Amino acid sequence: MKIAISAAGQNKESILDRRFGRCDYFLIFDTETGEYKAMGNNGVSSGGGAGIAAASQVIDENVSAVISGSVGPNAFELLEKADIKVYKCEELPIFNVVEMFQKNELLQVNIAGNAHNGMK
């Protein structure tokens, strides 16, 4: 299974970025192989529609789940339509986030966060 995690850096020691649409990077993890890659977030420099740009980017990566601190309503709707599950996590090292996901310790989110949360 491939998962996308909003991150402040490019490796698994980086901290989860609570902002989905405005995070600096996404770490795309393959939970079966343990391999990952870092991608710059296309939404980070958007004047508007950052969440939509970010959601489109992770959808293109064929992930099954997204882990972030908060996903706004427009991004959440796109992810939901693509059958991508959204999970919430605090600002922890990415390797801890992956462990928690694999142990089913993360809360699945069924409702979007506030719009423009990443602007704060």
XYZ file of C-alpha atoms in Angstrom:
120
model
C 0.000 0.000 0.000
C 1.268 3.468 -0.830
C 0.652 6.313 1.603
C 1.385 10.042 1.326
C 2.520 11.940 4.418
C 2.756 15.732 4.601
C 6.294 16.480 5.751
C 8.585 19.360 6.663
C 11.625 17.588 5.163
C 12.712 14.971 2.664
C 13.561 11.953 4.822
C 11.862 9.694 7.348
C 13.484 11.543 10.256
C 11.634 14.709 9.159
C 8.632 15.911 11.131
C 5.058 15.572 9.890
C 3.775 18.942 8.686
C 0.223 19.480 9.934
C -0.609 21.542 6.815
C -1.642 19.332 3.902
C -1.982 21.948 1.168
C 0.998 24.037 2.251
C 3.451 21.401 3.480
C 6.901 21.591 1.901
C 7.063 17.929 0.896
C 5.139 14.710 0.607
C 6.844 11.470 1.541
C 5.336 8.639 -0.458
C 5.815 5.369 1.455
C 5.280 1.859 0.173
C 4.298 -0.040 3.309
C 5.026 -3.411 1.670
C 8.635 -2.688 0.656
C 9.551 0.044 3.149
C 10.782 2.231 0.286
C 9.912 5.907 0.121
C 10.474 8.969 -2.004
C 10.183 12.668 -1.286
C 8.309 15.035 -3.585
C 8.063 18.788 -3.388
C 4.456 19.888 -2.866
C 3.007 21.622 -5.941
C 0.550 23.494 -3.713
C 3.090 25.113 -1.385
C 3.518 28.262 -3.483
C -0.027 28.511 -4.864
C -1.768 31.824 -4.342
C -5.011 29.896 -3.918
C -6.146 26.332 -4.351
C -3.138 24.858 -2.548
C -5.160 21.952 -1.184
C -6.558 21.096 -4.606
C -3.062 21.140 -6.151
C -1.702 18.975 -3.331
C -4.608 16.509 -3.522
C -4.231 16.184 -7.298
C -0.530 15.481 -6.854
C -1.003 12.639 -4.354
C -3.892 11.207 -6.398
C -1.475 11.005 -9.357
C 0.860 8.939 -7.148
C -1.859 6.274 -6.713
C -1.759 6.360 -2.927
C -4.395 4.609 -0.824
C -4.091 6.910 2.186
C -2.973 10.396 3.206
C -1.638 11.275 6.655
C -1.554 14.913 7.739
C -2.569 17.185 10.563
C -5.422 18.857 8.704
C -6.934 18.497 5.222
C -9.208 21.309 4.057
C -12.657 20.801 2.508
C -11.707 21.083 -1.184
C -8.750 18.719 -0.879
C -10.762 16.334 1.303
C -13.532 16.160 -1.299
C -11.056 15.310 -4.075
C -9.358 12.645 -1.966
C -12.704 11.167 -0.950
C -13.840 10.953 -4.593
C -10.583 9.123 -5.395
C -11.270 6.620 -2.564
C -8.200 7.783 -0.639
C -8.530 7.514 3.130
C -7.371 10.433 5.268
C -5.714 9.970 8.659
C -4.802 12.559 11.265
C -1.528 12.670 13.153
C 0.422 15.122 15.283
C 3.814 16.599 14.408
C 6.008 13.533 14.941
C 8.989 12.080 13.059
C 7.783 10.402 9.872
C 9.198 6.998 10.854
C 6.961 7.120 13.971
C 3.971 8.140 11.851
C 4.495 5.138 9.550
C 4.781 2.776 12.541
C 1.573 4.162 14.028
C -0.215 3.760 10.688
C 0.922 0.144 10.375
C -0.302 -0.581 13.915
C -3.706 1.034 13.145
C -3.090 3.676 15.816
C -4.061 6.706 13.698
C -7.517 8.250 13.607
C -9.242 8.048 10.231
C -10.824 11.392 9.395
C -14.337 11.387 7.964
C -14.854 15.142 7.835
C -12.668 17.900 6.401
C -10.681 20.323 8.502
C -11.113 24.090 8.303
C -10.386 25.883 5.041
C -7.210 27.990 4.953
C -5.787 26.233 8.022
C -2.337 26.187 6.412
C -2.345 29.971 6.099
C -2.184 30.418 9.879
